[in-house]
Amino acid sequence: MKKQLVIALGGNALGNTPDEQKEAVLAAAGHIASLVKDGYKIVIVHGNGPQVGMINLAFELAYQQNSEVSVMPFAECCGMSQGYIGFHLQNALQNTFVEQGITTHVSTAITQVIVDRHDPAFQNPTKPVGLFYSEATAEKIAEARGYTFVEDSGRGFRRVVPSPEPVDIKEKGTIRCLMENGDVVVACGGGGIPVYRENGRLTSVDAVIDKDKAAAKLAEVINADTLIILTAVPRVAINFGKPEQKWLERITVAEARQYIKEGHFAPGSMLPKVEAAIKFVESKPGREAIITSLENAYQAVTEDNGTVICS
Ligand code: ADP
Ligand code: MG
């Protein structure tokens, strides 16, 4: 049986504006179609930084103009971004499949990712979102809405939200079912809509889950074979950007940990990817993760190109 893949698409696969995004997802669709043609079963996870930022900004500016506009919680903005990006991905994949005579169906699962309400991240919000405000305005908004603001390197005050760890994926059953059926599924967009469980109910919370961590958790809970994290570089490097830079081919979890210790991976960019890869690989024997670029994805999967992290 062909392998089941969870593919995390980086920011460079989406662009910033709706037009850019339409073009970018079409390119991504071409690469994914090659894998679908080969019989791989695929779930796609994507980022949403610029998109959720745009949606959040639109509501914020509309509210400033007209107080009858609702304040839109960040979790809802994340849900909207899943719909917006999922629509573009579905459309581009479907059109590409028709062109290439592929009969595979595509759908998007609005995905809730369960987090722990007692995750220490909730005591220490770190992820900046939204507009910059003066101290006085920030104080007023904080009072009215319970937001946390921090001063951002002289540019003003900006809201910060927590970045908790993903614990489980609410829609995993549906996603697994669709994947096993051979459908391409877009899921966990933007790292998923964060929800916590309380008294048997799920409640959303304004937070941002790292999309690479969410992809690793999804791959784990739907029992995928390989996690593929696509970004702007074809491989992970040690001494990245230095004259002695060296691209990595196949590394063990132990080697990856050693490189982390030595500080080879930048926090906020490559480090969370390597950490997500390690988590997935360690979740069950035989699992592998690949970090590579979109352009190199097909080669990486079929010829072990890219950086492979194994146990
Ligand atoms: P994405 O939008 O895909 O999440 P990021 O910009 O967050 O992308 O992270 C990927 C980037 O991390 C790469 O494009 C590269 O510039 C940078 N990077 C940092 N450290 C390394 C490293 N050791 N090896 C390769 N790339 C690295
Ligand atoms: Mg990133």
mmCIF file of N, CA and C in Angstrom, residues 112-196:
data_model
loop_
_atom_site.group_PDB
_atom_site.id
_atom_site.type_symbol
_atom_site.label_atom_id
_atom_site.label_comp_id
_atom_site.label_asym_id
_atom_site.label_seq_id
_atom_site.Cartn_x
_atom_site.Cartn_y
_atom_site.Cartn_z
ATOM 1 N N GLN A 112 -10.795 21.789 14.667
ATOM 2 C CA GLN A 112 -10.570 22.282 16.029
ATOM 3 C C GLN A 112 -9.448 21.458 16.649
ATOM 4 N N VAL A 113 -8.472 22.146 17.181
ATOM 5 C CA VAL A 113 -7.349 21.454 17.813
ATOM 6 C C VAL A 113 -7.453 21.652 19.325
ATOM 7 N N ILE A 114 -7.464 20.526 20.022
ATOM 8 C CA ILE A 114 -7.660 20.581 21.469
ATOM 9 C C ILE A 114 -6.349 20.937 22.160
ATOM 10 N N VAL A 115 -6.425 21.919 23.039
ATOM 11 C CA VAL A 115 -5.267 22.311 23.841
ATOM 12 C C VAL A 115 -5.622 22.140 25.317
ATOM 13 N N ASP A 116 -4.589 22.158 26.161
ATOM 14 C CA ASP A 116 -4.797 22.011 27.595
ATOM 15 C C ASP A 116 -4.959 23.405 28.206
ATOM 16 N N ARG A 117 -6.064 23.595 28.878
ATOM 17 C CA ARG A 117 -6.330 24.894 29.494
ATOM 18 C C ARG A 117 -5.249 25.274 30.500
ATOM 19 N N HIS A 118 -4.578 24.278 31.027
ATOM 20 C CA HIS A 118 -3.518 24.538 32.009
ATOM 21 C C HIS A 118 -2.133 24.557 31.379
ATOM 22 N N ASP A 119 -2.086 24.571 30.034
ATOM 23 C CA ASP A 119 -0.801 24.717 29.344
ATOM 24 C C ASP A 119 -0.136 26.001 29.855
ATOM 25 N N PRO A 120 1.147 25.911 30.265
ATOM 26 C CA PRO A 120 1.818 27.123 30.795
ATOM 27 C C PRO A 120 1.813 28.285 29.806
ATOM 28 N N ALA A 121 1.636 28.001 28.508
ATOM 29 C CA ALA A 121 1.606 29.071 27.498
ATOM 30 C C ALA A 121 0.521 30.106 27.807
ATOM 31 N N PHE A 122 -0.570 29.682 28.477
ATOM 32 C CA PHE A 122 -1.654 30.628 28.770
ATOM 33 C C PHE A 122 -1.243 31.676 29.811
ATOM 34 N N GLN A 123 -0.213 31.360 30.596
ATOM 35 C CA GLN A 123 0.286 32.329 31.579
ATOM 36 C C GLN A 123 1.295 33.279 30.935
ATOM 37 N N ASN A 124 1.703 32.966 29.724
ATOM 38 C CA ASN A 124 2.773 33.743 29.106
ATOM 39 C C ASN A 124 2.520 33.893 27.600
ATOM 40 N N PRO A 125 1.521 34.741 27.235
ATOM 41 C CA PRO A 125 1.220 34.914 25.807
ATOM 42 C C PRO A 125 2.390 35.552 25.074
ATOM 43 N N THR A 126 2.754 34.999 23.922
ATOM 44 C CA THR A 126 3.959 35.453 23.223
ATOM 45 C C THR A 126 3.731 35.856 21.765
ATOM 46 N N LYS A 127 2.601 35.444 21.205
ATOM 47 C CA LYS A 127 2.430 35.601 19.749
ATOM 48 C C LYS A 127 1.741 36.940 19.457
ATOM 49 N N PRO A 128 2.437 37.907 18.833
ATOM 50 C CA PRO A 128 1.819 39.204 18.554
ATOM 51 C C PRO A 128 0.802 39.106 17.418
ATOM 52 N N VAL A 129 -0.367 39.712 17.612
ATOM 53 C CA VAL A 129 -1.398 39.740 16.558
ATOM 54 C C VAL A 129 -2.014 41.135 16.503
ATOM 55 N N GLY A 130 -2.440 41.542 15.332
ATOM 56 C CA GLY A 130 -3.229 42.766 15.183
ATOM 57 C C GLY A 130 -2.419 44.049 15.128
ATOM 58 N N LEU A 131 -3.152 45.156 15.286
ATOM 59 C CA LEU A 131 -2.617 46.498 15.087
ATOM 60 C C LEU A 131 -1.715 46.944 16.243
ATOM 61 N N PHE A 132 -0.908 47.971 15.951
ATOM 62 C CA PHE A 132 -0.139 48.646 16.998
ATOM 63 C C PHE A 132 -0.991 49.782 17.549
ATOM 64 N N TYR A 133 -1.018 49.918 18.873
ATOM 65 C CA TYR A 133 -1.796 50.980 19.504
ATOM 66 C C TYR A 133 -0.912 51.812 20.418
ATOM 67 N N SER A 134 -1.398 53.030 20.729
ATOM 68 C CA SER A 134 -0.734 53.835 21.763
ATOM 69 C C SER A 134 -0.987 53.147 23.100
ATOM 70 N N GLU A 135 -0.187 53.501 24.095
ATOM 71 C CA GLU A 135 -0.337 52.877 25.402
ATOM 72 C C GLU A 135 -1.756 53.100 25.956
ATOM 73 N N ALA A 136 -2.269 54.339 25.793
ATOM 74 C CA ALA A 136 -3.588 54.670 26.351
ATOM 75 C C ALA A 136 -4.688 53.835 25.700
ATOM 76 N N THR A 137 -4.647 53.742 24.363
ATOM 77 C CA THR A 137 -5.667 52.958 23.656
ATOM 78 C C THR A 137 -5.556 51.481 24.018
ATOM 79 N N ALA A 138 -4.316 50.998 24.079
ATOM 80 C CA ALA A 138 -4.095 49.589 24.433
ATOM 81 C C ALA A 138 -4.706 49.297 25.803
ATOM 82 N N GLU A 139 -4.494 50.220 26.742
ATOM 83 C CA GLU A 139 -5.042 50.037 28.094
ATOM 84 C C GLU A 139 -6.558 49.948 28.070
ATOM 85 N N LYS A 140 -7.175 50.825 27.267
ATOM 86 C CA LYS A 140 -8.643 50.840 27.161
ATOM 87 C C LYS A 140 -9.165 49.518 26.605
ATOM 88 N N ILE A 141 -8.523 49.054 25.531
ATOM 89 C CA ILE A 141 -8.968 47.799 24.906
ATOM 90 C C ILE A 141 -8.749 46.628 25.861
ATOM 91 N N ALA A 142 -7.604 46.653 26.537
ATOM 92 C CA ALA A 142 -7.287 45.571 27.484
ATOM 93 C C ALA A 142 -8.371 45.494 28.558
ATOM 94 N N GLU A 143 -8.779 46.643 29.034
ATOM 95 C CA GLU A 143 -9.809 46.727 30.078
ATOM 96 C C GLU A 143 -11.136 46.169 29.556
ATOM 97 N N ALA A 144 -11.514 46.620 28.344
ATOM 98 C CA ALA A 144 -12.821 46.252 27.783
ATOM 99 C C ALA A 144 -12.888 44.788 27.366
ATOM 100 N N ARG A 145 -11.789 44.256 26.831
ATOM 101 C CA ARG A 145 -11.855 42.918 26.230
ATOM 102 C C ARG A 145 -10.987 41.874 26.918
ATOM 103 N N GLY A 146 -10.218 42.277 27.883
ATOM 104 C CA GLY A 146 -9.359 41.328 28.590
ATOM 105 C C GLY A 146 -8.139 40.883 27.786
ATOM 106 N N TYR A 147 -7.746 41.677 26.780
ATOM 107 C CA TYR A 147 -6.560 41.325 25.992
ATOM 108 C C TYR A 147 -5.285 41.632 26.777
ATOM 109 N N THR A 148 -4.201 40.980 26.381
ATOM 110 C CA THR A 148 -2.878 41.310 26.911
ATOM 111 C C THR A 148 -2.110 42.059 25.820
ATOM 112 N N PHE A 149 -1.505 43.180 26.192
ATOM 113 C CA PHE A 149 -0.693 43.937 25.235
ATOM 114 C C PHE A 149 0.758 43.976 25.693
ATOM 115 N N VAL A 150 1.657 44.015 24.733
ATOM 116 C CA VAL A 150 3.070 44.256 25.074
ATOM 117 C C VAL A 150 3.618 45.347 24.169
ATOM 118 N N GLU A 151 4.622 46.037 24.679
ATOM 119 C CA GLU A 151 5.309 47.060 23.899
ATOM 120 C C GLU A 151 6.196 46.331 22.893
ATOM 121 N N ASP A 152 6.102 46.710 21.620
ATOM 122 C CA ASP A 152 6.817 45.989 20.572
ATOM 123 C C ASP A 152 7.916 46.882 19.982
ATOM 124 N N SER A 153 9.113 46.707 20.453
ATOM 125 C CA SER A 153 10.340 47.407 20.015
ATOM 126 C C SER A 153 10.099 48.834 19.487
ATOM 127 N N GLY A 154 9.472 49.660 20.315
ATOM 128 C CA GLY A 154 9.309 51.086 19.999
ATOM 129 C C GLY A 154 8.210 51.392 18.982
ATOM 130 N N ARG A 155 7.536 50.340 18.460
ATOM 131 C CA ARG A 155 6.531 50.588 17.421
ATOM 132 C C ARG A 155 5.121 50.775 17.991
ATOM 133 N N GLY A 156 4.984 50.584 19.295
ATOM 134 C CA GLY A 156 3.666 50.727 19.921
ATOM 135 C C GLY A 156 3.294 49.465 20.669
ATOM 136 N N PHE A 157 2.025 49.437 21.102
ATOM 137 C CA PHE A 157 1.565 48.293 21.895
ATOM 138 C C PHE A 157 0.759 47.348 21.015
ATOM 139 N N ARG A 158 1.025 46.073 21.170
ATOM 140 C CA ARG A 158 0.387 45.081 20.314
ATOM 141 C C ARG A 158 -0.142 43.938 21.158
ATOM 142 N N ARG A 159 -1.281 43.418 20.751
ATOM 143 C CA ARG A 159 -1.864 42.289 21.475
ATOM 144 C C ARG A 159 -0.976 41.049 21.322
ATOM 145 N N VAL A 160 -0.851 40.280 22.391
ATOM 146 C CA VAL A 160 -0.188 38.976 22.296
ATOM 147 C C VAL A 160 -1.175 37.898 22.742
ATOM 148 N N VAL A 161 -1.124 36.759 22.050
ATOM 149 C CA VAL A 161 -1.960 35.614 22.438
ATOM 150 C C VAL A 161 -1.039 34.422 22.728
ATOM 151 N N PRO A 162 -1.531 33.469 23.506
ATOM 152 C CA PRO A 162 -0.700 32.311 23.858
ATOM 153 C C PRO A 162 -0.499 31.366 22.673
ATOM 154 N N SER A 163 0.551 30.570 22.738
ATOM 155 C CA SER A 163 0.816 29.558 21.710
ATOM 156 C C SER A 163 0.949 28.175 22.370
ATOM 157 N N PRO A 164 -0.198 27.585 22.731
ATOM 158 C CA PRO A 164 -0.168 26.297 23.450
ATOM 159 C C PRO A 164 0.160 25.117 22.537
ATOM 160 N N GLU A 165 0.503 23.998 23.163
ATOM 161 C CA GLU A 165 0.811 22.763 22.426
ATOM 162 C C GLU A 165 -0.491 22.080 21.981
ATOM 163 N N PRO A 166 -0.505 21.507 20.787
ATOM 164 C CA PRO A 166 -1.687 20.720 20.388
ATOM 165 C C PRO A 166 -1.735 19.394 21.152
ATOM 166 N N VAL A 167 -2.903 19.050 21.662
ATOM 167 C CA VAL A 167 -3.050 17.813 22.440
ATOM 168 C C VAL A 167 -3.762 16.738 21.613
ATOM 169 N N ASP A 168 -4.786 17.147 20.884
ATOM 170 C CA ASP A 168 -5.542 16.194 20.068
ATOM 171 C C ASP A 168 -6.274 16.968 18.970
ATOM 172 N N ILE A 169 -6.757 16.232 17.977
ATOM 173 C CA ILE A 169 -7.457 16.863 16.861
ATOM 174 C C ILE A 169 -8.914 16.399 16.908
ATOM 175 N N LYS A 170 -9.830 17.315 17.100
ATOM 176 C CA LYS A 170 -11.236 16.940 17.264
ATOM 177 C C LYS A 170 -11.776 16.183 16.038
ATOM 178 N N GLU A 171 -11.451 16.633 14.858
ATOM 179 C CA GLU A 171 -12.027 16.053 13.635
ATOM 180 C C GLU A 171 -11.169 14.923 13.052
ATOM 181 N N LYS A 172 -10.311 14.299 13.892
ATOM 182 C CA LYS A 172 -9.374 13.291 13.355
ATOM 183 C C LYS A 172 -10.093 12.123 12.678
ATOM 184 N N GLY A 173 -11.243 11.707 13.224
ATOM 185 C CA GLY A 173 -11.970 10.569 12.652
ATOM 186 C C GLY A 173 -12.412 10.853 11.223
ATOM 187 N N THR A 174 -12.979 12.033 11.023
ATOM 188 C CA THR A 174 -13.437 12.432 9.689
ATOM 189 C C THR A 174 -12.254 12.526 8.728
ATOM 190 N N ILE A 175 -11.181 13.136 9.206
ATOM 191 C CA ILE A 175 -10.003 13.348 8.347
ATOM 192 C C ILE A 175 -9.398 11.999 7.947
ATOM 193 N N ARG A 176 -9.276 11.087 8.931
ATOM 194 C CA ARG A 176 -8.713 9.759 8.651
ATOM 195 C C ARG A 176 -9.579 9.003 7.645
ATOM 196 N N CYS A 177 -10.885 9.089 7.860
ATOM 197 C CA CYS A 177 -11.848 8.405 6.998
ATOM 198 C C CYS A 177 -11.703 8.879 5.547
ATOM 199 N N LEU A 178 -11.644 10.192 5.365
ATOM 200 C CA LEU A 178 -11.518 10.761 4.018
ATOM 201 C C LEU A 178 -10.186 10.364 3.398
ATOM 202 N N MET A 179 -9.114 10.416 4.190
ATOM 203 C CA MET A 179 -7.782 10.070 3.686
ATOM 204 C C MET A 179 -7.736 8.605 3.254
ATOM 205 N N GLU A 180 -8.269 7.723 4.111
ATOM 206 C CA GLU A 180 -8.238 6.290 3.779
ATOM 207 C C GLU A 180 -9.044 5.998 2.529
ATOM 208 N N ASN A 181 -10.078 6.804 2.318
ATOM 209 C CA ASN A 181 -10.907 6.667 1.121
ATOM 210 C C ASN A 181 -10.177 7.161 -0.133
ATOM 211 N N GLY A 182 -9.026 7.822 0.076
ATOM 212 C CA GLY A 182 -8.247 8.311 -1.063
ATOM 213 C C GLY A 182 -8.492 9.769 -1.406
ATOM 214 N N ASP A 183 -9.321 10.455 -0.631
ATOM 215 C CA ASP A 183 -9.547 11.884 -0.882
ATOM 216 C C ASP A 183 -8.349 12.688 -0.381
ATOM 217 N N VAL A 184 -8.077 13.805 -1.048
ATOM 218 C CA VAL A 184 -7.112 14.743 -0.487
ATOM 219 C C VAL A 184 -7.873 15.636 0.489
ATOM 220 N N VAL A 185 -7.359 15.773 1.690
ATOM 221 C CA VAL A 185 -8.045 16.572 2.709
ATOM 222 C C VAL A 185 -7.172 17.740 3.132
ATOM 223 N N VAL A 186 -7.759 18.905 3.184
ATOM 224 C CA VAL A 186 -7.082 20.071 3.755
ATOM 225 C C VAL A 186 -7.576 20.176 5.194
ATOM 226 N N ALA A 187 -6.668 20.179 6.152
ATOM 227 C CA ALA A 187 -7.089 20.157 7.562
ATOM 228 C C ALA A 187 -6.115 20.937 8.441
ATOM 229 N N CYS A 188 -6.566 21.275 9.634
ATOM 230 C CA CYS A 188 -5.698 21.937 10.623
ATOM 231 C C CYS A 188 -5.102 23.247 10.118
ATOM 232 N N GLY A 189 -5.796 23.946 9.220
ATOM 233 C CA GLY A 189 -5.278 25.198 8.674
ATOM 234 C C GLY A 189 -4.877 26.172 9.768
ATOM 235 N N GLY A 190 -3.733 26.803 9.577
ATOM 236 C CA GLY A 190 -3.243 27.773 10.559
ATOM 237 C C GLY A 190 -2.930 27.153 11.904
ATOM 238 N N GLY A 191 -2.741 25.838 11.931
ATOM 239 C CA GLY A 191 -2.496 25.148 13.204
ATOM 240 C C GLY A 191 -3.772 24.722 13.888
ATOM 241 N N GLY A 192 -4.915 25.048 13.271
ATOM 242 C CA GLY A 192 -6.210 24.652 13.828
ATOM 243 C C GLY A 192 -6.819 25.717 14.725
ATOM 244 N N ILE A 193 -8.127 25.605 14.938
ATOM 245 C CA ILE A 193 -8.819 26.532 15.846
ATOM 246 C C ILE A 193 -8.626 25.984 17.262
ATOM 247 N N PRO A 194 -7.988 26.751 18.143
ATOM 248 C CA PRO A 194 -7.704 26.219 19.483
ATOM 249 C C PRO A 194 -8.981 26.123 20.326
ATOM 250 N N VAL A 195 -9.211 24.952 20.891
ATOM 251 C CA VAL A 195 -10.356 24.751 21.791
ATOM 252 C C VAL A 195 -9.863 23.982 23.020
ATOM 253 N N TYR A 196 -10.516 24.199 24.159
ATOM 254 C CA TYR A 196 -10.187 23.401 25.334
ATOM 255 C C TYR A 196 -11.457 22.720 25.827
#
